[in-house]
């Protein structure tokens, strides 16, 4: 599922299953982010590994989002050509766009783009949560270090 082995055309053809995989990966996030019941050392170790994993997922999803956007643009272009060349050459581009916006092929491609975009936002939120957790861990560590120094 990582970016180096992902074939974008294959990923596009299995997009619902791929998005389900990424959605399932998010289920572990609450347990990973919580610091309750964990030692500071465990939290600090987690903080080095998990953001890399979820950051890689985010990068893959962003690449996939760009690919889906390209596919949507291709569908729009093809439909524009059909409307302006085949059906009615006198249609303005704006009129053709109105018809295209209601075409099933375009709507399906646009819907896939929205689904991938939503997943990108979820993973961006996870990365932001890891950043916030990192600040909290740094503050806790600094407070403990300051406490130790005050006893010396």
mmCIF file of N, CA and C in Angstrom, residues 50-137:
data_model
loop_
_atom_site.group_PDB
_atom_site.id
_atom_site.type_symbol
_atom_site.label_atom_id
_atom_site.label_comp_id
_atom_site.label_asym_id
_atom_site.label_seq_id
_atom_site.Cartn_x
_atom_site.Cartn_y
_atom_site.Cartn_z
ATOM 1 N N UNK A 50 5.318 6.235 14.739
ATOM 2 C CA UNK A 50 3.973 6.340 14.180
ATOM 3 C C UNK A 50 3.795 7.499 13.200
ATOM 4 N N UNK A 51 4.316 8.684 13.484
ATOM 5 C CA UNK A 51 4.146 9.764 12.504
ATOM 6 C C UNK A 51 4.759 9.435 11.139
ATOM 7 N N UNK A 52 5.842 8.691 11.138
ATOM 8 C CA UNK A 52 6.451 8.303 9.858
ATOM 9 C C UNK A 52 5.512 7.390 9.072
ATOM 10 N N UNK A 53 4.899 6.451 9.764
ATOM 11 C CA UNK A 53 3.971 5.520 9.113
ATOM 12 C C UNK A 53 2.759 6.259 8.552
ATOM 13 N N UNK A 54 2.142 7.079 9.385
ATOM 14 C CA UNK A 54 0.940 7.779 8.942
ATOM 15 C C UNK A 54 1.271 8.908 7.960
ATOM 16 N N UNK A 55 2.471 9.462 8.073
ATOM 17 C CA UNK A 55 2.919 10.449 7.088
ATOM 18 C C UNK A 55 3.093 9.824 5.716
ATOM 19 N N UNK A 56 3.590 8.588 5.679
ATOM 20 C CA UNK A 56 3.724 7.876 4.412
ATOM 21 C C UNK A 56 2.344 7.599 3.811
ATOM 22 N N UNK A 57 1.400 7.221 4.654
ATOM 23 C CA UNK A 57 0.027 7.020 4.169
ATOM 24 C C UNK A 57 -0.529 8.323 3.589
ATOM 25 N N UNK A 58 -0.279 9.431 4.277
ATOM 26 C CA UNK A 58 -0.764 10.726 3.801
ATOM 27 C C UNK A 58 -0.146 11.074 2.451
ATOM 28 N N UNK A 59 1.149 10.834 2.307
ATOM 29 C CA UNK A 59 1.821 11.122 1.031
ATOM 30 C C UNK A 59 1.223 10.280 -0.094
ATOM 31 N N UNK A 60 0.968 9.027 0.173
ATOM 32 C CA UNK A 60 0.362 8.145 -0.826
ATOM 33 C C UNK A 60 -1.031 8.640 -1.204
ATOM 34 N N UNK A 61 -1.803 9.022 -0.208
ATOM 35 C CA UNK A 61 -3.158 9.512 -0.472
ATOM 36 C C UNK A 61 -3.140 10.816 -1.267
ATOM 37 N N UNK A 62 -2.181 11.690 -0.988
ATOM 38 C CA UNK A 62 -2.083 12.937 -1.743
ATOM 39 C C UNK A 62 -1.732 12.661 -3.207
ATOM 40 N N UNK A 63 -0.844 11.701 -3.439
ATOM 41 C CA UNK A 63 -0.505 11.311 -4.810
ATOM 42 C C UNK A 63 -1.724 10.734 -5.505
ATOM 43 N N UNK A 64 -2.450 9.893 -4.799
ATOM 44 C CA UNK A 64 -3.664 9.306 -5.347
ATOM 45 C C UNK A 64 -4.704 10.389 -5.632
ATOM 46 N N UNK A 65 -4.785 11.384 -4.765
ATOM 47 C CA UNK A 65 -5.718 12.486 -4.980
ATOM 48 C C UNK A 65 -5.373 13.243 -6.268
ATOM 49 N N UNK A 66 -4.109 13.474 -6.504
ATOM 50 C CA UNK A 66 -3.691 14.143 -7.740
ATOM 51 C C UNK A 66 -4.054 13.300 -8.961
ATOM 52 N N UNK A 67 -3.886 11.992 -8.848
ATOM 53 C CA UNK A 67 -4.221 11.097 -9.949
ATOM 54 C C UNK A 67 -5.723 11.118 -10.224
ATOM 55 N N UNK A 68 -6.519 11.080 -9.167
ATOM 56 C CA UNK A 68 -7.972 11.117 -9.319
ATOM 57 C C UNK A 68 -8.390 12.456 -9.943
ATOM 58 N N UNK A 69 -7.751 13.532 -9.522
ATOM 59 C CA UNK A 69 -8.047 14.835 -10.128
ATOM 60 C C UNK A 69 -7.721 14.833 -11.627
ATOM 61 N N UNK A 70 -6.609 14.199 -11.991
ATOM 62 C CA UNK A 70 -6.251 14.099 -13.418
ATOM 63 C C UNK A 70 -7.285 13.273 -14.180
ATOM 64 N N UNK A 71 -7.731 12.172 -13.591
ATOM 65 C CA UNK A 71 -8.748 11.329 -14.238
ATOM 66 C C UNK A 71 -10.059 12.104 -14.395
ATOM 67 N N UNK A 72 -10.419 12.883 -13.398
ATOM 68 C CA UNK A 72 -11.639 13.691 -13.471
ATOM 69 C C UNK A 72 -11.515 14.727 -14.586
ATOM 70 N N UNK A 73 -10.354 15.352 -14.687
ATOM 71 C CA UNK A 73 -10.123 16.328 -15.758
ATOM 72 C C UNK A 73 -10.181 15.656 -17.124
ATOM 73 N N UNK A 74 -9.696 14.427 -17.219
ATOM 74 C CA UNK A 74 -9.748 13.679 -18.476
ATOM 75 C C UNK A 74 -11.186 13.388 -18.871
ATOM 76 N N UNK A 75 -11.996 12.993 -17.905
ATOM 77 C CA UNK A 75 -13.421 12.736 -18.164
ATOM 78 C C UNK A 75 -14.093 14.023 -18.630
ATOM 79 N N UNK A 76 -13.821 15.117 -17.937
ATOM 80 C CA UNK A 76 -14.412 16.406 -18.314
ATOM 81 C C UNK A 76 -13.995 16.797 -19.727
ATOM 82 N N UNK A 77 -12.735 16.624 -20.052
ATOM 83 C CA UNK A 77 -12.224 16.974 -21.377
ATOM 84 C C UNK A 77 -12.890 16.137 -22.467
ATOM 85 N N UNK A 78 -13.005 14.851 -22.212
ATOM 86 C CA UNK A 78 -13.623 13.954 -23.182
ATOM 87 C C UNK A 78 -15.088 14.331 -23.415
ATOM 88 N N UNK A 79 -15.790 14.613 -22.337
ATOM 89 C CA UNK A 79 -17.203 14.996 -22.460
ATOM 90 C C UNK A 79 -17.348 16.350 -23.150
ATOM 91 N N UNK A 80 -16.448 17.267 -22.880
ATOM 92 C CA UNK A 80 -16.476 18.575 -23.546
ATOM 93 C C UNK A 80 -16.328 18.396 -25.052
ATOM 94 N N UNK A 81 -15.394 17.553 -25.435
ATOM 95 C CA UNK A 81 -15.169 17.272 -26.861
ATOM 96 C C UNK A 81 -16.426 16.668 -27.486
ATOM 97 N N UNK A 82 -17.053 15.737 -26.773
ATOM 98 C CA UNK A 82 -18.282 15.128 -27.294
ATOM 99 C C UNK A 82 -19.372 16.178 -27.501
ATOM 100 N N UNK A 83 -19.570 17.014 -26.522
ATOM 101 C CA UNK A 83 -20.633 18.013 -26.618
ATOM 102 C C UNK A 83 -20.358 19.061 -27.685
ATOM 103 N N UNK A 84 -19.120 19.502 -27.801
ATOM 104 C CA UNK A 84 -18.837 20.591 -28.733
ATOM 105 C C UNK A 84 -18.562 20.113 -30.156
ATOM 106 N N UNK A 85 -18.073 18.897 -30.311
ATOM 107 C CA UNK A 85 -17.753 18.410 -31.654
ATOM 108 C C UNK A 85 -18.850 17.523 -32.231
ATOM 109 N N UNK A 86 -19.425 16.678 -31.424
ATOM 110 C CA UNK A 86 -20.371 15.689 -31.934
ATOM 111 C C UNK A 86 -21.817 16.156 -31.860
ATOM 112 N N UNK A 87 -22.199 16.678 -30.692
ATOM 113 C CA UNK A 87 -23.608 17.000 -30.502
ATOM 114 C C UNK A 87 -23.991 18.350 -31.079
ATOM 115 N N UNK A 88 -23.275 19.368 -30.669
ATOM 116 C CA UNK A 88 -23.640 20.704 -31.122
ATOM 117 C C UNK A 88 -22.401 21.596 -31.120
ATOM 118 N N UNK A 89 -21.788 21.748 -32.261
ATOM 119 C CA UNK A 89 -20.569 22.571 -32.331
ATOM 120 C C UNK A 89 -20.807 24.025 -31.941
ATOM 121 N N UNK A 90 -22.061 24.465 -31.935
ATOM 122 C CA UNK A 90 -22.354 25.854 -31.603
ATOM 123 C C UNK A 90 -22.471 26.096 -30.094
ATOM 124 N N UNK A 91 -22.398 25.013 -29.308
ATOM 125 C CA UNK A 91 -22.459 25.174 -27.854
ATOM 126 C C UNK A 91 -21.229 25.942 -27.373
ATOM 127 N N UNK A 92 -21.465 26.877 -26.482
ATOM 128 C CA UNK A 92 -20.318 27.555 -25.873
ATOM 129 C C UNK A 92 -19.708 26.605 -24.841
ATOM 130 N N UNK A 93 -18.489 26.903 -24.442
ATOM 131 C CA UNK A 93 -17.833 26.057 -23.446
ATOM 132 C C UNK A 93 -18.628 26.072 -22.141
ATOM 133 N N UNK A 94 -19.169 27.207 -21.788
ATOM 134 C CA UNK A 94 -19.954 27.343 -20.568
ATOM 135 C C UNK A 94 -21.220 26.485 -20.630
ATOM 136 N N UNK A 95 -21.893 26.482 -21.782
ATOM 137 C CA UNK A 95 -23.090 25.649 -21.936
ATOM 138 C C UNK A 95 -22.725 24.168 -21.844
ATOM 139 N N UNK A 96 -21.637 23.795 -22.477
ATOM 140 C CA UNK A 96 -21.192 22.395 -22.428
ATOM 141 C C UNK A 96 -20.882 21.986 -20.995
ATOM 142 N N UNK A 97 -20.258 22.880 -20.223
ATOM 143 C CA UNK A 97 -19.937 22.576 -18.830
ATOM 144 C C UNK A 97 -21.195 22.283 -18.020
ATOM 145 N N UNK A 98 -22.246 23.003 -18.287
ATOM 146 C CA UNK A 98 -23.507 22.770 -17.579
ATOM 147 C C UNK A 98 -24.022 21.352 -17.835
ATOM 148 N N UNK A 99 -23.932 20.908 -19.088
ATOM 149 C CA UNK A 99 -24.356 19.541 -19.419
ATOM 150 C C UNK A 99 -23.419 18.517 -18.777
ATOM 151 N N UNK A 100 -22.133 18.788 -18.834
ATOM 152 C CA UNK A 100 -21.125 17.850 -18.307
ATOM 153 C C UNK A 100 -21.292 17.665 -16.806
ATOM 154 N N UNK A 101 -21.608 18.744 -16.104
ATOM 155 C CA UNK A 101 -21.776 18.656 -14.653
ATOM 156 C C UNK A 101 -22.855 17.657 -14.248
ATOM 157 N N UNK A 102 -23.765 17.328 -15.152
ATOM 158 C CA UNK A 102 -24.815 16.356 -14.867
ATOM 159 C C UNK A 102 -24.554 14.975 -15.424
ATOM 160 N N UNK A 103 -23.443 14.802 -16.124
ATOM 161 C CA UNK A 103 -23.116 13.493 -16.713
ATOM 162 C C UNK A 103 -22.670 12.505 -15.637
ATOM 163 N N UNK A 104 -23.179 11.288 -15.725
ATOM 164 C CA UNK A 104 -22.872 10.242 -14.740
ATOM 165 C C UNK A 104 -21.370 9.983 -14.663
ATOM 166 N N UNK A 105 -20.692 9.900 -15.787
ATOM 167 C CA UNK A 105 -19.254 9.615 -15.792
ATOM 168 C C UNK A 105 -18.479 10.697 -15.034
ATOM 169 N N UNK A 106 -18.858 11.947 -15.266
ATOM 170 C CA UNK A 106 -18.180 13.033 -14.567
ATOM 171 C C UNK A 106 -18.499 13.015 -13.075
ATOM 172 N N UNK A 107 -19.756 12.796 -12.739
ATOM 173 C CA UNK A 107 -20.163 12.766 -11.336
ATOM 174 C C UNK A 107 -19.464 11.637 -10.571
ATOM 175 N N UNK A 108 -19.312 10.483 -11.211
ATOM 176 C CA UNK A 108 -18.627 9.359 -10.559
ATOM 177 C C UNK A 108 -17.161 9.704 -10.301
ATOM 178 N N UNK A 109 -16.503 10.298 -11.286
ATOM 179 C CA UNK A 109 -15.098 10.676 -11.119
ATOM 180 C C UNK A 109 -14.958 11.744 -10.037
ATOM 181 N N UNK A 110 -15.845 12.720 -10.040
ATOM 182 C CA UNK A 110 -15.795 13.792 -9.047
ATOM 183 C C UNK A 110 -16.057 13.242 -7.639
ATOM 184 N N UNK A 111 -16.972 12.277 -7.536
ATOM 185 C CA UNK A 111 -17.268 11.663 -6.238
ATOM 186 C C UNK A 111 -16.042 10.941 -5.689
ATOM 187 N N UNK A 112 -15.330 10.227 -6.556
ATOM 188 C CA UNK A 112 -14.102 9.560 -6.114
ATOM 189 C C UNK A 112 -13.095 10.595 -5.604
ATOM 190 N N UNK A 113 -13.021 11.714 -6.293
ATOM 191 C CA UNK A 113 -12.124 12.783 -5.859
ATOM 192 C C UNK A 113 -12.489 13.307 -4.476
ATOM 193 N N UNK A 114 -13.778 13.446 -4.231
ATOM 194 C CA UNK A 114 -14.225 13.905 -2.918
ATOM 195 C C UNK A 114 -13.895 12.893 -1.822
ATOM 196 N N UNK A 115 -14.073 11.610 -2.131
ATOM 197 C CA UNK A 115 -13.772 10.568 -1.147
ATOM 198 C C UNK A 115 -12.290 10.541 -0.800
ATOM 199 N N UNK A 116 -11.445 10.642 -1.814
ATOM 200 C CA UNK A 116 -10.002 10.653 -1.563
ATOM 201 C C UNK A 116 -9.618 11.927 -0.809
ATOM 202 N N UNK A 117 -10.214 13.051 -1.199
ATOM 203 C CA UNK A 117 -9.940 14.307 -0.509
ATOM 204 C C UNK A 117 -10.314 14.250 0.962
ATOM 205 N N UNK A 118 -11.434 13.617 1.255
ATOM 206 C CA UNK A 118 -11.850 13.456 2.649
ATOM 207 C C UNK A 118 -10.831 12.625 3.425
ATOM 208 N N UNK A 119 -10.333 11.561 2.801
ATOM 209 C CA UNK A 119 -9.352 10.714 3.472
ATOM 210 C C UNK A 119 -8.041 11.476 3.697
ATOM 211 N N UNK A 120 -7.646 12.289 2.729
ATOM 212 C CA UNK A 120 -6.453 13.121 2.887
ATOM 213 C C UNK A 120 -6.623 14.040 4.099
ATOM 214 N N UNK A 121 -7.791 14.650 4.228
ATOM 215 C CA UNK A 121 -8.035 15.551 5.367
ATOM 216 C C UNK A 121 -7.982 14.798 6.698
ATOM 217 N N UNK A 122 -8.509 13.575 6.719
ATOM 218 C CA UNK A 122 -8.458 12.777 7.949
ATOM 219 C C UNK A 122 -7.016 12.482 8.341
ATOM 220 N N UNK A 123 -6.198 12.109 7.348
ATOM 221 C CA UNK A 123 -4.797 11.800 7.638
ATOM 222 C C UNK A 123 -4.017 13.062 7.991
ATOM 223 N N UNK A 124 -4.382 14.194 7.410
ATOM 224 C CA UNK A 124 -3.737 15.453 7.791
ATOM 225 C C UNK A 124 -4.071 15.789 9.237
ATOM 226 N N UNK A 125 -5.305 15.521 9.653
ATOM 227 C CA UNK A 125 -5.701 15.742 11.045
ATOM 228 C C UNK A 125 -4.907 14.837 11.984
ATOM 229 N N UNK A 126 -4.658 13.599 11.562
ATOM 230 C CA UNK A 126 -3.849 12.676 12.362
ATOM 231 C C UNK A 126 -2.429 13.224 12.513
ATOM 232 N N UNK A 127 -1.875 13.715 11.411
ATOM 233 C CA UNK A 127 -0.523 14.263 11.476
ATOM 234 C C UNK A 127 -0.478 15.495 12.380
ATOM 235 N N UNK A 128 -1.507 16.315 12.331
ATOM 236 C CA UNK A 128 -1.583 17.476 13.219
ATOM 237 C C UNK A 128 -1.673 17.023 14.683
ATOM 238 N N UNK A 129 -2.413 15.946 14.931
ATOM 239 C CA UNK A 129 -2.533 15.415 16.291
ATOM 240 C C UNK A 129 -1.184 14.891 16.780
ATOM 241 N N UNK A 130 -0.416 14.261 15.910
ATOM 242 C CA UNK A 130 0.925 13.809 16.294
ATOM 243 C C UNK A 130 1.820 15.002 16.621
ATOM 244 N N UNK A 131 1.686 16.077 15.883
ATOM 245 C CA UNK A 131 2.471 17.282 16.163
ATOM 246 C C UNK A 131 2.120 17.834 17.538
ATOM 247 N N UNK A 132 0.826 17.919 17.825
ATOM 248 C CA UNK A 132 0.372 18.410 19.123
ATOM 249 C C UNK A 132 0.862 17.498 20.241
ATOM 250 N N UNK A 133 0.790 16.200 20.012
ATOM 251 C CA UNK A 133 1.267 15.222 20.998
ATOM 252 C C UNK A 133 2.768 15.400 21.226
ATOM 253 N N UNK A 134 3.495 15.664 20.156
ATOM 254 C CA UNK A 134 4.937 15.886 20.272
ATOM 255 C C UNK A 134 5.251 17.086 21.146
ATOM 256 N N UNK A 135 4.486 18.176 20.984
ATOM 257 C CA UNK A 135 4.679 19.358 21.839
ATOM 258 C C UNK A 135 4.386 19.017 23.292
ATOM 259 N N UNK A 136 3.322 18.274 23.526
ATOM 260 C CA UNK A 136 2.967 17.888 24.895
ATOM 261 C C UNK A 136 4.068 17.027 25.507
ATOM 262 N N UNK A 137 4.582 16.087 24.743
ATOM 263 C CA UNK A 137 5.655 15.227 25.253
ATOM 264 C C UNK A 137 6.912 16.040 25.550
#
